[in-house]
Amino acid sequence: MTEAVFAGSAEGASPEEAGLRYEVDGEIATITLDRPDKRNAQTFATWSALARIGDSLPQQVRVVVVRGEGPSFSAGIDLRMFTPEGVPGQGSFASSATLGDSAFEQRIAQAQRGFLWLRRPDIVSIAAVQGHAIGAGFQLALACDLRVLADDAKLCMKEPALGLVPDLTGTKPLVDIVGLPRALEICLTARIVGAEEAARLGLAELVVAPDDLAGAVRDLAAALLAVNRDAATATKRLLQGAVGRTLEEQTAAERHEQVARVKALFAGS
Ligand code: ACO
């Protein structure tokens, strides 16, 4: 049965301002950016709502799909943030600039919370990306573990071209995936990376025709769900830690996880 839950936003913004749809169907949660008329532009309310979804994710959920309604995954931060008026009830960059440094950093940390939980070891997150994924849109796709792209996908780290840095958790996965020189080139030129190049760079696990996007994501989710849950969680934890560990440390981590797995599977049998 599909349980439709509308994720309300934090900080007093209305659910409509959050612009999200959230559905849980058994072990799969689907988050849809749902302001297609504004190309799913994101606001602080969007990020607060994302964080709240992460906080209250039902225990049975193992796969989280993040998708966008309409022609674009997301055109990034709502451009009203750059105007003096800002986004109603959520301020603007001009109003944020009047905050003290630590209060402003705290506000960014709150926004980042909406993205960080998508990497939790107990879930696998999949971004389903069609059309534009610009700025915060690209970073939301990068916050997910896996990316399935429609062949019309266009990724762009626009922030530097607007005088900003990418600060929604996207810089680390970008460097981890494509390496420092390519990440520099992509960010500092703010150019569009098409789906075919994205696949070549490792930014997409799969590229499909736009009409096949939903089906491809469903198939991937089904394949992920076919694996033992605890083994999947332990393996993701192991893989996530691998980059920061020496071979010696990583093999010790493998031993540690395997002892727990074998005991869970065979102790007492
Ligand atoms: N914020 C607010 N509204 C937006 C945004 C945005 N980021 N992007 C698009 N919209 C609105 C447009 O203003 C337009 O609204 P209207 O119909 O009321 O005039 C509607 O969405 C459709 O936009 P179009 O430009 O007509 O759509 P199109 O499909 O031709 O182009 C594209 C899509 C390429 C994404 C274009 O809208 C665009 O360049 N948007 C801005 C991208 C951007 O610079 N984002 C900020 C990145 S930096 C960051 O995220 C931190």
Tab-separated table of C-alpha atoms and ligand atoms in Angstrom:
chain	number	residue	atom	x	y	z
A	1	MET	CA	0.000	0.000	0.000
A	2	THR	CA	1.274	3.464	-0.777
A	3	GLU	CA	1.308	5.731	2.215
A	4	ALA	CA	1.325	9.332	1.029
A	5	VAL	CA	2.861	11.692	3.512
A	6	PHE	CA	3.304	15.357	2.830
A	7	ALA	CA	6.485	16.533	4.397
A	8	GLY	CA	5.825	19.837	6.031
A	9	SER	CA	8.603	22.337	6.114
A	10	ALA	CA	10.426	23.660	9.116
A	11	GLU	CA	11.029	27.269	10.076
A	12	GLY	CA	7.402	28.206	9.625
A	13	ALA	CA	7.286	27.768	5.848
A	14	SER	CA	4.134	26.215	4.460
A	15	PRO	CA	4.249	22.762	2.813
A	16	GLU	CA	3.592	24.459	-0.530
A	17	GLU	CA	6.718	26.548	-0.063
A	18	ALA	CA	8.662	23.366	0.663
A	19	GLY	CA	7.605	22.134	-2.777
A	20	LEU	CA	8.035	18.434	-1.996
A	21	ARG	CA	5.991	15.270	-2.310
A	22	TYR	CA	6.953	12.278	-0.180
A	23	GLU	CA	5.632	8.750	-0.519
A	24	VAL	CA	6.559	5.559	1.262
A	25	ASP	CA	5.741	2.273	-0.452
A	26	GLY	CA	7.062	-0.616	1.634
A	27	GLU	CA	10.849	-0.476	1.594
A	28	ILE	CA	11.036	2.387	-0.938
A	29	ALA	CA	10.597	6.064	-0.136
A	30	THR	CA	10.204	8.497	-3.008
A	31	ILE	CA	10.847	12.200	-2.613
A	32	THR	CA	9.637	14.321	-5.506
A	33	LEU	CA	10.662	17.919	-6.023
A	34	ASP	CA	7.277	19.194	-7.044
A	35	ARG	CA	7.452	22.742	-8.363
A	36	PRO	CA	7.753	21.888	-12.075
A	37	ASP	CA	6.511	25.322	-13.157
A	38	LYS	CA	9.597	26.762	-11.423
A	39	ARG	CA	11.815	23.886	-12.574
A	40	ASN	CA	11.875	22.565	-8.991
A	41	ALA	CA	13.872	25.503	-7.680
A	42	GLN	CA	14.911	24.899	-4.088
A	43	THR	CA	14.532	27.075	-0.988
A	44	PHE	CA	15.471	26.783	2.672
A	45	ALA	CA	12.029	25.282	3.182
A	46	THR	CA	12.909	22.524	0.694
A	47	TRP	CA	16.073	21.683	2.630
A	48	SER	CA	14.318	21.792	6.011
A	49	ALA	CA	11.632	19.480	4.674
A	50	LEU	CA	14.296	17.114	3.297
A	51	ALA	CA	15.990	17.029	6.709
A	52	ARG	CA	12.699	16.257	8.407
A	53	ILE	CA	12.057	13.393	6.006
A	54	GLY	CA	15.474	11.995	6.914
A	55	ASP	CA	14.743	12.400	10.628
A	56	SER	CA	11.444	10.536	10.416
A	57	LEU	CA	12.194	7.961	7.721
A	58	PRO	CA	10.300	4.771	8.593
A	59	GLN	CA	12.580	2.022	9.784
A	60	GLN	CA	11.539	-0.349	6.987
A	61	VAL	CA	12.762	1.992	4.224
A	62	ARG	CA	15.908	0.740	2.496
A	63	VAL	CA	15.888	2.692	-0.776
A	64	VAL	CA	15.223	6.416	-1.153
A	65	VAL	CA	14.513	7.766	-4.628
A	66	VAL	CA	14.907	11.500	-5.216
A	67	ARG	CA	13.250	12.733	-8.392
A	68	GLY	CA	11.891	15.909	-9.950
A	69	GLU	CA	8.505	16.518	-11.506
A	70	GLY	CA	8.400	18.029	-14.985
A	71	PRO	CA	11.117	18.695	-17.541
A	72	SER	CA	13.954	19.378	-15.067
A	73	PHE	CA	15.277	17.593	-11.993
A	74	SER	CA	16.035	20.967	-10.389
A	75	ALA	CA	17.149	24.397	-11.588
A	76	GLY	CA	18.948	24.928	-8.277
A	77	ILE	CA	18.435	27.532	-5.629
A	78	ASP	CA	15.404	29.754	-6.044
A	79	LEU	CA	16.739	32.834	-7.819
A	80	ARG	CA	14.521	35.036	-5.655
A	81	MET	CA	17.242	34.517	-3.014
A	82	PHE	CA	19.376	36.898	-5.081
A	83	THR	CA	16.747	39.666	-4.990
A	84	PRO	CA	16.375	42.180	-2.148
A	85	GLU	CA	12.878	40.832	-1.408
A	86	GLY	CA	14.069	37.214	-1.199
A	87	VAL	CA	11.743	34.234	-0.801
A	88	PRO	CA	8.701	35.194	1.285
A	89	GLY	CA	9.228	34.089	4.881
A	90	GLN	CA	12.723	32.757	4.163
A	91	GLY	CA	14.833	35.823	3.545
A	92	SER	CA	17.440	36.481	0.899
A	93	PHE	CA	21.191	36.412	0.517
A	94	ALA	CA	21.158	40.106	1.392
A	95	SER	CA	19.385	39.404	4.709
A	96	SER	CA	21.640	36.393	5.410
A	97	ALA	CA	24.677	38.604	4.838
A	98	THR	CA	23.652	40.692	7.854
A	99	LEU	CA	23.941	37.658	10.160
A	100	GLY	CA	27.055	37.065	12.211
A	101	ASP	CA	29.454	34.536	10.657
A	102	SER	CA	28.614	31.756	13.073
A	103	ALA	CA	24.840	32.303	12.796
A	104	PHE	CA	25.146	32.278	8.997
A	105	GLU	CA	27.248	29.099	9.056
A	106	GLN	CA	24.659	27.558	11.333
A	107	ARG	CA	21.984	28.367	8.752
A	108	ILE	CA	24.051	26.702	6.020
A	109	ALA	CA	24.583	23.682	8.291
A	110	GLN	CA	20.801	23.399	8.610
A	111	ALA	CA	20.475	23.398	4.835
A	112	GLN	CA	23.231	20.778	4.526
A	113	ARG	CA	21.322	18.521	6.930
A	114	GLY	CA	18.737	18.078	4.200
A	115	PHE	CA	21.382	16.455	1.999
A	116	LEU	CA	23.672	14.612	4.433
A	117	TRP	CA	21.240	11.908	5.581
A	118	LEU	CA	20.969	10.536	2.039
A	119	ARG	CA	24.381	8.894	2.613
A	120	ARG	CA	23.298	6.913	5.700
A	121	PRO	CA	24.601	3.314	5.560
A	122	ASP	CA	21.177	1.800	6.284
A	123	ILE	CA	19.682	3.169	3.049
A	124	VAL	CA	20.711	3.481	-0.583
A	125	SER	CA	19.658	6.735	-2.225
A	126	ILE	CA	19.088	7.062	-5.957
A	127	ALA	CA	18.743	10.329	-7.853
A	128	ALA	CA	16.576	10.075	-10.965
A	129	VAL	CA	17.678	12.998	-13.097
A	130	GLN	CA	16.078	14.342	-16.249
A	131	GLY	CA	16.708	17.726	-17.838
A	132	HIS	CA	18.599	20.316	-15.855
A	133	ALA	CA	20.311	19.660	-12.532
A	134	ILE	CA	21.896	23.018	-11.816
A	135	GLY	CA	23.707	24.221	-8.708
A	136	ALA	CA	21.740	22.930	-5.716
A	137	GLY	CA	20.071	20.508	-8.154
A	138	PHE	CA	23.419	18.987	-9.173
A	139	GLN	CA	24.441	18.874	-5.503
A	140	LEU	CA	21.240	17.079	-4.543
A	141	ALA	CA	21.977	14.482	-7.196
A	142	LEU	CA	25.547	14.229	-5.840
A	143	ALA	CA	24.179	13.745	-2.307
A	144	CYS	CA	22.608	10.501	-3.451
A	145	ASP	CA	24.600	7.275	-3.542
A	146	LEU	CA	23.641	6.487	-7.146
A	147	ARG	CA	22.507	8.510	-10.143
A	148	VAL	CA	20.319	7.320	-12.990
A	149	LEU	CA	20.207	9.908	-15.775
A	150	ALA	CA	17.856	10.429	-18.646
A	151	ASP	CA	19.843	11.050	-21.807
A	152	ASP	CA	18.654	14.688	-21.807
A	153	ALA	CA	20.223	15.356	-18.385
A	154	LYS	CA	22.369	18.456	-18.068
A	155	LEU	CA	24.497	18.848	-14.946
A	156	CYS	CA	25.996	22.213	-14.056
A	157	MET	CA	27.797	23.515	-10.964
A	158	LYS	CA	26.724	27.095	-11.485
A	159	GLU	CA	27.659	28.540	-8.079
A	160	PRO	CA	31.117	29.941	-8.940
A	161	ALA	CA	29.633	31.754	-11.949
A	162	LEU	CA	27.287	33.483	-9.492
A	163	GLY	CA	30.121	34.420	-7.126
A	164	LEU	CA	29.343	31.606	-4.676
A	165	VAL	CA	30.856	28.249	-3.750
A	166	PRO	CA	28.945	24.969	-3.878
A	167	ASP	CA	28.054	24.468	-0.196
A	168	LEU	CA	25.290	21.883	-0.196
A	169	THR	CA	27.621	18.913	0.378
A	170	GLY	CA	28.420	18.459	-3.317
A	171	THR	CA	32.142	19.215	-3.464
A	172	LYS	CA	33.369	16.028	-1.777
A	173	PRO	CA	31.385	13.516	-3.821
A	174	LEU	CA	32.268	15.429	-6.984
A	175	VAL	CA	36.009	15.225	-6.235
A	176	ASP	CA	35.693	11.623	-5.033
A	177	ILE	CA	34.005	10.626	-8.286
A	178	VAL	CA	35.775	12.641	-10.985
A	179	GLY	CA	39.064	13.632	-9.293
A	180	LEU	CA	40.364	17.097	-8.431
A	181	PRO	CA	41.386	18.388	-11.884
A	182	ARG	CA	38.067	17.474	-13.544
A	183	ALA	CA	36.076	18.778	-10.548
A	184	LEU	CA	37.971	22.063	-10.772
A	185	GLU	CA	37.318	22.321	-14.481
A	186	ILE	CA	33.607	21.525	-14.113
A	187	CYS	CA	33.079	23.971	-11.236
A	188	LEU	CA	35.237	26.869	-12.397
A	189	THR	CA	33.876	26.867	-15.930
A	190	ALA	CA	30.314	26.230	-14.692
A	191	ARG	CA	29.791	24.359	-17.932
A	192	ILE	CA	27.101	21.836	-18.634
A	193	VAL	CA	28.018	18.169	-18.363
A	194	GLY	CA	25.711	16.099	-20.554
A	195	ALA	CA	24.469	12.618	-19.721
A	196	GLU	CA	26.925	10.774	-21.937
A	197	GLU	CA	29.926	12.566	-20.437
A	198	ALA	CA	28.456	12.131	-16.947
A	199	ALA	CA	28.377	8.373	-17.469
A	200	ARG	CA	31.965	8.420	-18.716
A	201	LEU	CA	33.089	10.384	-15.630
A	202	GLY	CA	31.254	8.094	-13.218
A	203	LEU	CA	28.621	10.703	-12.390
A	204	ALA	CA	25.889	8.387	-13.670
A	205	GLU	CA	25.532	4.674	-13.003
A	206	LEU	CA	23.060	4.412	-15.860
A	207	VAL	CA	21.799	6.560	-18.739
A	208	VAL	CA	18.423	5.752	-20.272
A	209	ALA	CA	15.826	7.331	-22.538
A	210	PRO	CA	13.635	9.831	-20.637
A	211	ASP	CA	10.588	7.557	-20.927
A	212	ASP	CA	12.571	4.716	-19.354
A	213	LEU	CA	13.827	6.683	-16.334
A	214	ALA	CA	11.165	5.616	-13.833
A	215	GLY	CA	11.376	1.973	-14.923
A	216	ALA	CA	15.171	1.920	-14.732
A	217	VAL	CA	15.057	3.340	-11.196
A	218	ARG	CA	12.407	0.798	-10.205
A	219	ASP	CA	14.571	-2.052	-11.551
A	220	LEU	CA	17.650	-0.749	-9.750
A	221	ALA	CA	15.715	-0.427	-6.493
A	222	ALA	CA	14.423	-3.993	-6.875
A	223	ALA	CA	17.963	-5.295	-7.424
A	224	LEU	CA	19.208	-3.428	-4.339
A	225	LEU	CA	16.351	-4.779	-2.242
A	226	ALA	CA	17.142	-8.364	-3.242
A	227	VAL	CA	20.274	-8.265	-1.072
A	228	ASN	CA	20.230	-9.041	2.659
A	229	ARG	CA	19.576	-5.753	4.465
A	230	ASP	CA	22.218	-6.046	7.175
A	231	ALA	CA	24.839	-7.200	4.683
A	232	ALA	CA	23.991	-4.211	2.476
A	233	THR	CA	24.316	-1.785	5.402
A	234	ALA	CA	27.621	-3.285	6.555
A	235	THR	CA	29.005	-3.320	3.005
A	236	LYS	CA	28.033	0.306	2.391
A	237	ARG	CA	29.676	1.288	5.690
A	238	LEU	CA	32.797	-0.608	4.653
A	239	LEU	CA	32.951	0.949	1.188
A	240	GLN	CA	32.285	4.460	2.493
A	241	GLY	CA	35.196	4.161	4.903
A	242	ALA	CA	37.614	2.734	2.347
A	243	VAL	CA	38.853	6.015	0.875
A	244	GLY	CA	39.972	7.396	4.219
A	245	ARG	CA	41.681	4.199	5.432
A	246	THR	CA	44.986	2.504	4.733
A	247	LEU	CA	44.883	-1.028	3.315
A	248	GLU	CA	45.752	-2.349	6.760
A	249	GLU	CA	42.928	-0.388	8.382
A	250	GLN	CA	40.484	-1.385	5.671
A	251	THR	CA	41.252	-5.087	5.931
A	252	ALA	CA	40.806	-4.810	9.708
A	253	ALA	CA	37.419	-3.157	9.072
A	254	GLU	CA	36.514	-6.031	6.706
A	255	ARG	CA	37.339	-8.543	9.433
A	256	HIS	CA	35.311	-6.629	12.004
A	257	GLU	CA	32.226	-6.437	9.774
A	258	GLN	CA	32.517	-10.066	8.675
A	259	VAL	CA	32.724	-11.422	12.201
A	260	ALA	CA	29.478	-9.634	12.978
A	261	ARG	CA	27.849	-10.904	9.773
A	262	VAL	CA	28.853	-14.547	10.240
A	263	LYS	CA	27.800	-14.514	13.885
A	264	ALA	CA	24.448	-12.997	12.928
A	265	LEU	CA	23.944	-15.609	10.206
A	266	PHE	CA	25.353	-18.762	11.795
A	267	ALA	CA	25.715	-18.423	15.567
A	268	GLY	CA	23.615	-21.060	17.245
A	269	SER	CA	22.818	-22.899	14.010
B	1	ACO	N1	14.645	29.881	-9.304
B	1	ACO	C1	13.404	30.372	-9.458
B	1	ACO	N2	12.681	30.231	-10.584
B	1	ACO	C2	13.239	29.522	-11.584
B	1	ACO	C3	14.519	28.958	-11.490
B	1	ACO	C4	15.235	29.161	-10.281
B	1	ACO	N3	16.465	28.647	-10.071
B	1	ACO	N4	14.811	28.314	-12.660
B	1	ACO	C5	13.734	28.480	-13.443
B	1	ACO	N5	12.781	29.201	-12.801
B	1	ACO	C6	11.464	29.597	-13.298
B	1	ACO	C7	11.562	30.641	-14.399
B	1	ACO	O1	11.691	31.920	-13.843
B	1	ACO	C8	10.261	30.421	-15.115
B	1	ACO	O2	9.246	30.995	-14.341
B	1	ACO	P1	8.022	31.797	-15.065
B	1	ACO	O3	7.352	30.780	-15.909
B	1	ACO	O4	7.208	32.287	-13.933
B	1	ACO	O5	8.678	32.870	-15.866
B	1	ACO	C9	10.076	28.898	-15.022
B	1	ACO	O6	10.871	28.477	-13.937
B	1	ACO	C10	10.525	28.181	-16.254
B	1	ACO	O7	11.861	28.572	-16.515
B	1	ACO	P2	12.436	28.663	-17.999
B	1	ACO	O8	13.751	29.349	-17.921
B	1	ACO	O9	11.395	29.253	-18.893
B	1	ACO	O10	12.577	27.106	-18.326
B	1	ACO	P3	13.530	26.407	-19.365
B	1	ACO	O11	13.135	24.982	-19.344
B	1	ACO	O12	13.555	27.145	-20.662
B	1	ACO	O13	15.013	26.580	-18.732
B	1	ACO	C11	16.665	26.369	-17.026
B	1	ACO	C12	15.356	25.831	-17.615
B	1	ACO	C13	17.822	26.191	-17.999
B	1	ACO	C14	16.912	25.569	-15.758
B	1	ACO	C15	16.547	27.875	-16.693
B	1	ACO	O14	15.301	28.083	-16.037
B	1	ACO	C16	17.630	28.417	-15.800
B	1	ACO	O15	18.731	28.671	-16.261
B	1	ACO	N6	17.325	28.620	-14.500
B	1	ACO	C17	18.240	29.232	-13.552
B	1	ACO	C18	19.336	28.248	-13.133
B	1	ACO	C19	20.239	28.841	-12.059
B	1	ACO	O16	21.033	29.731	-12.306
B	1	ACO	N7	20.127	28.326	-10.822
B	1	ACO	C20	20.933	28.728	-9.693
B	1	ACO	C21	22.137	27.805	-9.580
B	1	ACO	S1	23.210	28.210	-8.231
B	1	ACO	C22	22.626	27.368	-6.877
B	1	ACO	O17	21.774	26.521	-6.983
B	1	ACO	C23	23.220	27.660	-5.526
